[in-house]
Amino acid sequence: MDTIEIIRSNLLSPLVLAFVLGIVATLIRSEVEIPEPVIKAISVYLLFSIGLNGGVELAGTTFSEFLLPALATIALAIAVPTWCYLILRGPGRFDIPNAAGIAAHYGSVSSVTFVAGISFVERLPEGQNTFEAFIPALAALMEWGIVVALFIGRWRLGASQAQNGELGRVIRDTLTGRSVVLLLGGLLIGVIVGEQGFERIKPLYGDLFRGVLVFFLIEMGMLAGRQLRDFVKVGPFMAVFGTVMPIFHGIAGVSLGLLAGLSPNGAFILGALAASASYIDAPAAVRATFPQANPSIYLTSSLGITLPMNLIIGLPLYYEYARWLSVALGRM
Amino acid sequence: MDTIEIIRSNLLSPLVLAFVLGIVATLIRSEVEIPEPVIKAISVYLLFSIGLNGGVELAGTTFSEFLLPALATIALAIAVPTWCYLILRGPGRFDIPNAAGIAAHYGSVSSVTFVAGISFVERLPEGQNTFEAFIPALAALMEWGIVVALFIGRWRLGASQAQNGELGRVIRDTLTGRSVVLLLGGLLIGVIVGEQGFERIKPLYGDLFRGVLVFFLIEMGMLAGRQLRDFVKVGPFMAVFGTVMPIFHGIAGVSLGLLAGLSPNGAFILGALAASASYIDAPAAVRATFPQANPSIYLTSSLGITLPMNLIIGLPLYYEYARWLSVALGRM
Amino acid sequence: MDTIEIIRSNLLSPLVLAFVLGIVATLIRSEVEIPEPVIKAISVYLLFSIGLNGGVELAGTTFSEFLLPALATIALAIAVPTWCYLILRGPGRFDIPNAAGIAAHYGSVSSVTFVAGISFVERLPEGQNTFEAFIPALAALMEWGIVVALFIGRWRLGASQAQNGELGRVIRDTLTGRSVVLLLGGLLIGVIVGEQGFERIKPLYGDLFRGVLVFFLIEMGMLAGRQLRDFVKVGPFMAVFGTVMPIFHGIAGVSLGLLAGLSPNGAFILGALAASASYIDAPAAVRATFPQANPSIYLTSSLGITLPMNLIIGLPLYYEYARWLSVALGRM
Amino acid sequence: MHNGVHGKGQEMKLTTVRLVTIIAEPILKDRLLQEIHTLGAHGYTISEVHGEGTRGIHASQWQGGGNVKIETLVSPEVADRIMEAMTDHYFPNYAVIAYVHDVQVVRGEKFA
Amino acid sequence: MHNGVHGKGQEMKLTTVRLVTIIAEPILKDRLLQEIHTLGAHGYTISEVHGEGTRGIHASQWQGGGNVKIETLVSPEVADRIMEAMTDHYFPNYAVIAYVHDVQVVRGEKFA
Amino acid sequence: MHNGVHGKGQEMKLTTVRLVTIIAEPILKDRLLQEIHTLGAHGYTISEVHGEGTRGIHASQWQGGGNVKIETLVSPEVADRIMEAMTDHYFPNYAVIAYVHDVQVVRGEKFA
Ligand SMILES: Nc1ncnc2c1ncn2[C@@H]1O[C@H](COP(=O)(O)O)[C@@H](O)[C@H]1O
Ligand SMILES: Nc1ncnc2c1ncn2[C@@H]1O[C@H](COP(=O)(O)O)[C@@H](O)[C@H]1O
Ligand SMILES: Nc1ncnc2c1ncn2[C@@H]1O[C@H](COP(=O)(O)O)[C@@H](O)[C@H]1O
Ligand code: NA
Ligand code: NA
Ligand code: NA
């Protein structure tokens, strides 16, 4: 009952409604369009804001508090792409490049889902809306899932058939990718400037955050809407994979998070990270390493299926599960 | 005296001054320029904000309150393009495509004038600055003026000479046009999320609105300024048409609005809607349906004459008339 | 000791940290990127905001208060490019076009340094963070340094070798350049609308200013970072010139400002203006007038050396000097 | 005429196809793409350009006078059909130009 | 040479004109447009491009090294005049290249 | 063939070089620029385009299906080498097309 209520309240939040507006606009072929340069700038803003806000709060966190959650995140970044690969190869009957390519998407992170997860928590009543300040660093760690999947693929394929030299470049690109640099850069700046330095820039990086995210989600909805049209093309296996696996990853992420000592909200966000499928960094990396993998499969499933699923019913589900498990573990 | 004062205070508002700055910058050939992608994003923001704010307030409005104003708007959307067409054909001596094309511009809505009208009211002292929450829906209805004008033109021209199949597309485009989707989508989201959901996104969609509009108007001024240079080319008839007709439409809109039961402020905004001439949706629709109509006529008059006229002296005039008529009708 | 503290606190401000983040992102070849249209729109916003804020405060300033500082600025706009030219020709051994070209850069203004200087002051504790409202007009005057340098070059070169007719165009372009129009336009609008009119647009033009500047500086850091790579190419003379001359100009600007009756904060900003080297308007003007001058010299030194130097250690230095000299002159 | 290359021991065959370039006001974009597809083009490349010609301002003038440039590699027959369609349907009323020239490609059948 | 097409019973005449392409640093844009106009071009199409050549960075490097590409359809005589003007006025000091080739158009007189 | 112009008393020599055009998904940009440089191109011009061909969506579809267009003026030998490299390394797996044609330039040695 409570779960239904939380799903309903998520569905009726401005974020999800804006996302749905974007989907609908695409389906009725309306020309609402937020130009690409603005969307790119907004995504820089969102990641930087999250880093910054985390950094400001970070004061007082000890390294030991961070250690276990970091290890849990690394474990997920290794396990998720691995089992995805195995499932895609086995029951999925994909060839190596496609299996590794899809695994790279589900093994890493969608910034939008991550940001929406954070916003989901911040919207909760005062007192229940806090989470660990180092969360942005976990998101940066989780990006490594891409590299793990590509390693697997390359290993199984034999170096000869993969693009020579590309893997090294992909590792470097993952380490210095936009999200990593902005999240960690923002975190560091937040730590240094502290509450006081943040105060004067808070109108932009604090107060406006949620409104900008709503705006951003209109365009994300349009993006997902365009992929939704290709829904049928991915076939029944990927349709199931794209809805079931994220839920499974979400549950795994939440559970591991709680076991690693995260707060329920923190564990929820780790779950959202695990559940999310990349659609910006992963496609570029996969295209560079396994050009023979079919982009319409991994793009349609991550953007057209998993992204809306996570935003609309995934987030409230992981959140409810996090609360339920906390209670079960006697943590709440 | 009061009217003079209200014109003066409009002239000295940041909105109009920013618009004038844009005109001046163009005339002295300065390269101040707000890039197109940003301007497009801002116009999405403005329309969505207006819808959203309307939706949040809408709770409690009954359908019957909406009905008469909606009918009044539909009447205007039919009458305005019709009489424009007749005047342009008769005294104006335009051929059918040009007459219908210009009528489509004056029959539909300029978002900028609409937004400036709303902002005009919001700037008034507390207590006098409210208007009906469903106003954005009226703006969406008024867009249909385009279709009415194109129908007239096509009917008079005989289907053979108009572009085959284009009219159907224009109707669809009008129904799913950017302004319609954003205004109605925003309205709906506003209704659903209500005051409480709006609170956290208000810093963007409420507090910043007027400042962003000022920014936007710098560029609109530059746009109008570029057309102003072609002023002489449109000839004396269009120069008179472009200044006198809007005033007449404004008066008609205000009057009909008050008769339909709108508040003075609401009637004022309906007047602004009626007075305004489209310069984004209409040009595209006219170009598609009547390619033989001359774009420099309809663009110069709607952008170079009517837009500045409305922003600078039209709005305060319609506002004063709305107040005067309300008093005369014993409504204030 | 105090100076060290103020340098440290500048170094640890969000502005400088964002700038450094941009430099680092470039050096590790990360693809963080804020698209050019957004950056252009932001720079319009920043200049317009500064003008506007100045204008709102301007009420009550008498022309006589403005006169001496304006004369001081004009003196700097003549003296700085002149002595730069002489130094570059003499010890620098540059030919006429290159000497005049570089002098044009150091003789005029970098908007970023100017804006950062303003923000430096606004960040100070309440009561110590005010400065003369007409400062934006001084920045506009200082732009004339470009023209002075180009005149010198053209005069020494003989009209025959410079591009015919280009100088006239450069003068016009300087008078109607983006920064001049936005600063003066904003100033004028601010004066007209006053405190009351500004109130409703303050959320954008006041509250957000500093946050937007931080965002902007990420990209500026990337710009500087790209030039830093070419550092070695400019040779030791320009490396010294690019660090020492700005400091000298900063000191000259502060001193002259105080003598002309500016407050310590105002004199500090005049120092920052004098110290800064243009990298947008000057390159365009120099390219048009002296195409034979080598752009990699003037761009690398102004963007890759002088800009970071000013932002990181220049501003706190000029500020400390302004305070010290005020005390020495018995003004504080 | 240069038609074969010897590289790494195997011969690369270059075939001549025609590149049709259309520059048009943006309102025509979808209609033109539809039309060239119907006339037999298997692909196209589009870019945003600006320009000026003998006609005055056109309807997207307010957006800075942008045009679209459509390029399509086709067989000579399709090229002729496209040029003809341009002449018949678009030149009279719209701001459009079109031109065509020969280029050489590797896999001629892709564009035939 | 392919010069006439029979379509719908009427013949379409293709004429050969020259397409001059200039790639230049953006600072030259207005001056080049002015110059080609003076030399007899009746229209042009412009696009934003990026590039690298043998010269180092140029003055708009800070904006990402953008260039402008100007294309103009002209008669052979005008093409020669433009190429000459490029050689004399721009090649020495500016980052510019220019090239020219033949294309076929329908209404040759529009570009003559 | 039109190869010399008499203007202002001095003769302008036009040389024929080849213009290679590559249209590719953006992911390939850096690799292609590297490759054409290695194969002997001394410069390039790049622009953002969109397009559709016979292959389905590609990895940057989410950014609106953008492609890059790379143009490079080279000698015939380098042109052949580039076309060959395209055929061998890129055509099988990537959304790429390439074509080549002759153009005339003033300073032929700059591109040789
Ligand atoms: N001579 C020309 N050379 C290159 N592009 C041209 C030329 N004439 C026209 N154009 C392009 O075609 C568009 C329409 O031309 P027009 O129909 O003459 O107004 C212009 O906006 C230009 O982009
Ligand atoms: N070989 C080439 N192929 C294509 N474009 C070139 C070539 N060389 C130069 N360019 C273009 O011309 C501009 C100026 O070249 P440059 O004068 O050699 O620096 C470059 O930025 C490129 O856009
Ligand atoms: N026939 C064609 N004419 C022009 N451009 C094409 C053509 N075919 C493909 N392209 C371009 O090449 C890209 C890749 O094509 P493809 O490999 O066929 O998917 C497309 O996105 C288009 O930009
Ligand atoms: Na994941
Ligand atoms: Na109207
Ligand atoms: Na200076």
CSV table of C-alpha atoms in Angstrom, one decimal, chain B residues 37-331:
chain,number,residue,atom,x,y,z
B,37,PRO,CA,20.2,27.6,-29.5
B,38,VAL,CA,20.0,29.6,-26.3
B,39,ILE,CA,17.1,31.7,-27.5
B,40,LYS,CA,15.3,28.5,-28.5
B,41,ALA,CA,15.8,27.0,-25.1
B,42,ILE,CA,14.6,30.2,-23.4
B,43,SER,CA,11.5,30.3,-25.4
B,44,VAL,CA,10.7,26.7,-24.4
B,45,TYR,CA,11.4,27.8,-20.8
B,46,LEU,CA,9.1,30.8,-21.0
B,47,LEU,CA,6.1,28.9,-22.5
B,48,PHE,CA,6.5,26.0,-20.1
B,49,SER,CA,6.8,28.3,-17.1
B,50,ILE,CA,3.6,30.1,-18.0
B,51,GLY,CA,1.8,26.8,-18.5
B,52,LEU,CA,3.1,25.5,-15.2
B,53,ASN,CA,2.3,28.6,-13.2
B,54,GLY,CA,-1.2,28.6,-14.7
B,55,GLY,CA,-1.7,24.9,-13.8
B,56,VAL,CA,-0.6,25.4,-10.2
B,57,GLU,CA,-3.3,28.1,-9.8
B,58,LEU,CA,-5.9,26.2,-11.7
B,59,ALA,CA,-7.2,24.1,-8.8
B,60,GLY,CA,-10.7,25.2,-8.0
B,61,THR,CA,-11.5,26.6,-11.4
B,62,THR,CA,-14.7,25.1,-12.7
B,63,PHE,CA,-15.2,24.2,-16.4
B,64,SER,CA,-18.1,26.7,-16.6
B,65,GLU,CA,-15.8,29.6,-15.7
B,66,PHE,CA,-13.6,28.5,-18.6
B,67,LEU,CA,-16.3,28.0,-21.1
B,68,LEU,CA,-17.3,31.5,-22.0
B,69,PRO,CA,-13.8,32.9,-22.3
B,70,ALA,CA,-12.9,29.9,-24.5
B,71,LEU,CA,-15.8,30.6,-26.8
B,72,ALA,CA,-14.7,34.2,-26.9
B,73,THR,CA,-11.2,33.2,-27.9
B,74,ILE,CA,-12.5,30.9,-30.6
B,75,ALA,CA,-14.7,33.7,-31.9
B,76,LEU,CA,-11.6,35.9,-32.1
B,77,ALA,CA,-9.6,33.1,-33.8
B,78,ILE,CA,-12.2,33.0,-36.5
B,79,ALA,CA,-13.2,36.6,-36.8
B,80,VAL,CA,-9.7,38.2,-36.7
B,81,PRO,CA,-8.2,36.4,-39.7
B,82,THR,CA,-11.5,36.7,-41.6
B,83,TRP,CA,-11.7,40.4,-41.4
B,84,CYS,CA,-8.0,40.8,-41.9
B,85,TYR,CA,-8.3,38.8,-45.1
B,86,LEU,CA,-11.2,40.9,-46.3
B,87,ILE,CA,-9.4,44.2,-45.6
B,88,LEU,CA,-6.3,43.0,-47.2
B,89,ARG,CA,-8.1,41.8,-50.3
B,90,GLY,CA,-10.3,44.9,-50.6
B,91,PRO,CA,-8.6,48.2,-49.7
B,92,GLY,CA,-5.2,46.4,-49.5
B,93,ARG,CA,-5.5,45.0,-53.0
B,94,PHE,CA,-3.4,42.0,-52.2
B,95,ASP,CA,-3.8,38.8,-54.1
B,96,ILE,CA,-5.3,35.8,-52.4
B,97,PRO,CA,-2.1,34.1,-51.2
B,98,ASN,CA,-0.7,37.3,-49.7
B,99,ALA,CA,-3.9,38.3,-48.1
B,100,ALA,CA,-4.4,34.9,-46.5
B,101,GLY,CA,-0.8,34.7,-45.5
B,102,ILE,CA,-0.9,38.1,-43.7
B,103,ALA,CA,-4.2,37.2,-42.2
B,104,ALA,CA,-2.7,34.0,-40.7
B,105,HIS,CA,0.0,36.1,-39.0
B,106,TYR,CA,-2.5,38.6,-37.4
B,107,GLY,CA,-5.0,35.9,-36.6
B,108,SER,CA,-2.7,33.9,-34.4
B,109,VAL,CA,-0.4,34.7,-31.5
B,110,SER,CA,3.1,36.1,-30.9
B,111,SER,CA,4.5,34.3,-27.8
B,112,VAL,CA,6.6,37.2,-26.9
B,113,THR,CA,3.7,39.7,-26.8
B,114,PHE,CA,1.7,37.1,-24.8
B,115,VAL,CA,4.5,36.5,-22.3
B,116,ALA,CA,5.2,40.3,-22.0
B,117,GLY,CA,1.4,40.8,-21.4
B,118,ILE,CA,1.5,38.3,-18.5
B,119,SER,CA,4.6,39.9,-17.1
B,120,PHE,CA,2.9,43.3,-17.4
B,121,VAL,CA,0.2,42.1,-15.0
B,122,GLU,CA,2.6,40.3,-12.6
B,123,ARG,CA,4.5,43.5,-12.2
B,124,LEU,CA,1.5,45.3,-10.8
B,125,PRO,CA,1.1,45.8,-7.1
B,126,GLU,CA,0.2,42.8,-4.9
B,127,GLY,CA,-3.5,42.2,-5.0
B,128,GLN,CA,-4.0,43.7,-8.5
B,129,ASN,CA,-1.7,41.3,-10.3
B,130,THR,CA,-3.8,38.2,-10.6
B,131,PHE,CA,-5.6,36.7,-13.6
B,132,GLU,CA,-7.4,33.6,-14.6
B,133,ALA,CA,-5.2,30.5,-14.3
B,134,PHE,CA,-6.6,29.0,-17.5
B,135,ILE,CA,-5.2,31.9,-19.7
B,136,PRO,CA,-2.5,29.6,-21.2
B,137,ALA,CA,-5.2,27.4,-22.6
B,138,LEU,CA,-6.7,30.5,-24.3
B,139,ALA,CA,-3.4,31.2,-25.9
B,140,ALA,CA,-3.2,27.7,-27.3
B,141,LEU,CA,-6.8,28.0,-28.7
B,142,MET,CA,-5.9,31.3,-30.4
B,143,GLU,CA,-3.1,29.6,-32.4
B,144,TRP,CA,-6.0,28.2,-34.5
B,145,GLY,CA,-6.3,31.6,-36.2
B,146,ILE,CA,-3.5,30.3,-38.5
B,147,VAL,CA,-5.6,27.5,-39.7
B,148,VAL,CA,-8.6,29.6,-40.3
B,149,ALA,CA,-6.7,32.0,-42.5
B,150,LEU,CA,-5.2,29.2,-44.5
B,151,PHE,CA,-8.6,27.6,-45.0
B,152,ILE,CA,-10.0,30.9,-46.3
B,153,GLY,CA,-7.1,31.3,-48.7
B,154,ARG,CA,-7.3,27.8,-49.9
B,155,TRP,CA,-11.0,28.0,-50.4
B,156,ARG,CA,-10.8,31.2,-52.4
B,157,LEU,CA,-7.8,30.0,-54.4
B,158,GLY,CA,-9.3,26.6,-55.3
B,159,ALA,CA,-7.5,23.5,-54.0
B,160,SER,CA,-5.6,23.2,-57.3
B,161,GLN,CA,-3.4,26.1,-56.7
B,162,ALA,CA,-2.5,25.6,-53.1
B,163,GLN,CA,0.1,23.0,-52.2
B,164,ASN,CA,-1.6,19.6,-52.1
B,165,GLY,CA,-1.7,17.9,-48.8
B,166,GLU,CA,0.0,20.7,-47.1
B,167,LEU,CA,-3.1,22.0,-45.3
B,168,GLY,CA,-3.6,18.8,-43.5
B,169,ARG,CA,0.0,18.9,-42.3
B,170,VAL,CA,-0.5,22.5,-41.2
B,171,ILE,CA,-3.5,21.6,-39.1
B,172,ARG,CA,-1.6,18.8,-37.4
B,173,ASP,CA,1.4,21.1,-36.9
B,174,THR,CA,-0.8,23.7,-35.3
B,175,LEU,CA,-2.3,21.2,-32.9
B,176,THR,CA,1.1,19.8,-32.0
B,177,GLY,CA,3.1,23.0,-32.3
B,178,ARG,CA,5.7,23.9,-29.7
B,179,SER,CA,3.7,26.6,-28.0
B,180,VAL,CA,0.5,24.5,-27.7
B,181,VAL,CA,2.4,21.5,-26.3
B,182,LEU,CA,4.4,23.5,-23.8
B,183,LEU,CA,1.5,25.7,-22.7
B,184,LEU,CA,-0.9,22.8,-22.3
B,185,GLY,CA,1.7,20.3,-21.1
B,186,GLY,CA,2.9,22.8,-18.5
B,187,LEU,CA,-0.7,23.5,-17.5
B,188,LEU,CA,-1.4,19.9,-16.9
B,189,ILE,CA,1.8,19.3,-15.0
B,190,GLY,CA,1.0,22.3,-12.9
B,191,VAL,CA,-2.4,21.0,-12.1
B,192,ILE,CA,-1.1,17.6,-11.1
B,193,VAL,CA,1.9,18.7,-8.9
B,194,GLY,CA,0.0,21.6,-7.3
B,195,GLU,CA,1.4,24.2,-5.0
B,196,GLN,CA,3.5,21.7,-3.0
B,197,GLY,CA,5.2,20.1,-6.0
B,198,PHE,CA,5.8,23.5,-7.5
B,199,GLU,CA,7.5,24.9,-4.5
B,200,ARG,CA,10.9,23.2,-5.2
B,201,ILE,CA,11.0,24.2,-8.8
B,202,LYS,CA,9.7,27.7,-8.2
B,203,PRO,CA,13.2,29.2,-8.0
B,204,LEU,CA,13.5,28.4,-11.8
B,205,TYR,CA,10.0,28.7,-13.0
B,206,GLY,CA,8.8,31.5,-10.8
B,207,ASP,CA,11.5,33.7,-9.4
B,208,LEU,CA,13.7,33.8,-12.5
B,209,PHE,CA,10.9,34.3,-15.0
B,210,ARG,CA,11.0,38.0,-15.4
B,211,GLY,CA,14.8,38.2,-15.5
B,212,VAL,CA,14.9,35.6,-18.2
B,213,LEU,CA,12.3,37.5,-20.2
B,214,VAL,CA,14.3,40.6,-20.0
B,215,PHE,CA,17.3,38.7,-21.4
B,216,PHE,CA,15.1,37.2,-24.2
B,217,LEU,CA,13.8,40.6,-25.1
B,218,ILE,CA,17.3,41.9,-25.9
B,219,GLU,CA,17.4,39.4,-28.7
B,220,MET,CA,13.8,40.0,-29.8
B,221,GLY,CA,14.7,43.7,-30.1
B,222,MET,CA,17.6,42.7,-32.4
B,223,LEU,CA,15.2,40.6,-34.5
B,224,ALA,CA,12.7,43.5,-34.7
B,225,GLY,CA,15.6,45.9,-35.4
B,226,ARG,CA,16.7,43.8,-38.4
B,227,GLN,CA,13.2,44.0,-39.8
B,228,LEU,CA,12.8,47.7,-39.1
B,229,ARG,CA,15.4,48.4,-41.7
B,230,ASP,CA,13.1,46.9,-44.3
B,231,PHE,CA,10.3,49.1,-43.0
B,232,VAL,CA,10.1,51.2,-46.1
B,233,LYS,CA,9.7,48.2,-48.4
B,234,VAL,CA,6.3,47.1,-47.0
B,235,GLY,CA,4.6,50.3,-48.3
B,236,PRO,CA,2.2,52.7,-46.6
B,237,PHE,CA,-0.8,50.4,-46.5
B,238,MET,CA,1.0,47.7,-44.5
B,239,ALA,CA,2.6,50.3,-42.2
B,240,VAL,CA,-0.9,51.5,-41.3
B,241,PHE,CA,-2.4,48.0,-41.2
B,242,GLY,CA,0.5,46.8,-38.9
B,243,THR,CA,-0.2,49.6,-36.4
B,244,VAL,CA,-3.9,50.1,-36.5
B,245,MET,CA,-5.2,46.6,-36.8
B,246,PRO,CA,-3.5,45.3,-33.6
B,247,ILE,CA,-5.0,48.2,-31.6
B,248,PHE,CA,-8.4,47.3,-33.0
B,249,HIS,CA,-7.8,43.6,-32.2
B,250,GLY,CA,-6.6,44.5,-28.7
B,251,ILE,CA,-9.8,46.5,-28.1
B,252,ALA,CA,-11.9,43.7,-29.5
B,253,GLY,CA,-10.1,41.1,-27.4
B,254,VAL,CA,-10.5,43.1,-24.2
B,255,SER,CA,-14.1,43.9,-24.8
B,256,LEU,CA,-15.1,40.3,-25.7
B,257,GLY,CA,-13.0,39.1,-22.7
B,258,LEU,CA,-14.9,41.3,-20.3
B,259,LEU,CA,-18.2,40.3,-21.8
B,260,ALA,CA,-17.3,36.7,-21.4
B,261,GLY,CA,-16.7,37.2,-17.7
B,262,LEU,CA,-12.9,37.5,-17.5
B,263,SER,CA,-11.4,39.8,-14.9
B,264,PRO,CA,-9.9,43.1,-16.2
B,265,ASN,CA,-6.4,41.6,-16.1
B,266,GLY,CA,-7.6,38.4,-17.9
B,267,ALA,CA,-9.4,40.5,-20.5
B,268,PHE,CA,-6.3,42.6,-21.0
B,269,ILE,CA,-4.2,39.4,-21.7
B,270,LEU,CA,-6.9,38.2,-24.1
B,271,GLY,CA,-6.6,41.6,-25.8
B,272,ALA,CA,-2.8,41.2,-26.0
B,273,LEU,CA,-3.3,37.8,-27.6
B,274,ALA,CA,-5.7,39.1,-30.2
B,275,ALA,CA,-3.5,42.1,-30.9
B,276,SER,CA,-0.3,40.1,-31.4
B,277,ALA,CA,0.9,38.9,-34.7
B,278,SER,CA,2.7,35.6,-35.0
B,279,TYR,CA,6.2,35.5,-36.5
B,280,ILE,CA,7.4,32.0,-35.9
B,281,ASP,CA,4.6,29.5,-36.4
B,282,ALA,CA,2.7,31.5,-39.0
B,283,PRO,CA,5.6,32.2,-41.4
B,284,ALA,CA,6.4,28.5,-41.5
B,285,ALA,CA,2.8,27.5,-42.1
B,286,VAL,CA,2.2,30.1,-44.7
B,287,ARG,CA,5.4,29.3,-46.5
B,288,ALA,CA,4.3,25.7,-46.7
B,289,THR,CA,0.8,26.4,-47.9
B,290,PHE,CA,1.2,29.5,-50.0
B,291,PRO,CA,4.8,29.6,-51.2
B,292,GLN,CA,3.8,32.3,-53.7
B,293,ALA,CA,3.1,34.8,-50.9
B,294,ASN,CA,5.9,37.2,-50.3
B,295,PRO,CA,7.6,36.6,-47.0
B,296,SER,CA,9.1,40.1,-46.7
B,297,ILE,CA,5.7,41.6,-46.4
B,298,TYR,CA,4.3,39.4,-43.6
B,299,LEU,CA,7.6,39.2,-41.7
B,300,THR,CA,8.4,42.9,-41.8
B,301,SER,CA,5.0,43.9,-40.8
B,302,SER,CA,4.6,41.4,-37.9
B,303,LEU,CA,8.1,41.6,-36.6
B,304,GLY,CA,9.2,45.1,-37.6
B,305,ILE,CA,6.0,47.0,-37.0
B,306,THR,CA,3.5,45.2,-34.9
B,307,LEU,CA,5.8,43.5,-32.3
B,308,PRO,CA,7.5,46.8,-31.2
B,309,MET,CA,4.2,48.7,-31.4
B,310,ASN,CA,2.5,46.2,-29.1
B,311,LEU,CA,5.3,45.9,-26.6
B,312,ILE,CA,5.9,49.6,-26.4
B,313,ILE,CA,2.5,51.3,-26.6
B,314,GLY,CA,0.0,48.5,-27.2
B,315,LEU,CA,0.2,46.7,-23.9
B,316,PRO,CA,-0.4,49.8,-21.6
B,317,LEU,CA,-3.1,50.9,-24.0
B,318,TYR,CA,-5.0,47.6,-23.8
B,319,TYR,CA,-4.5,47.6,-20.1
B,320,GLU,CA,-5.9,51.0,-19.6
B,321,TYR,CA,-8.9,50.2,-21.9
B,322,ALA,CA,-9.5,47.1,-19.9
B,323,ARG,CA,-9.6,49.1,-16.7
B,324,TRP,CA,-11.7,51.8,-18.2
B,325,LEU,CA,-14.3,49.4,-19.7
B,326,SER,CA,-14.5,47.4,-16.4
B,327,VAL,CA,-15.4,50.6,-14.6
B,328,ALA,CA,-17.8,51.5,-17.4
B,329,LEU,CA,-19.4,48.1,-17.1
B,330,GLY,CA,-19.6,48.5,-13.4
B,331,ARG,CA,-17.2,45.6,-12.9
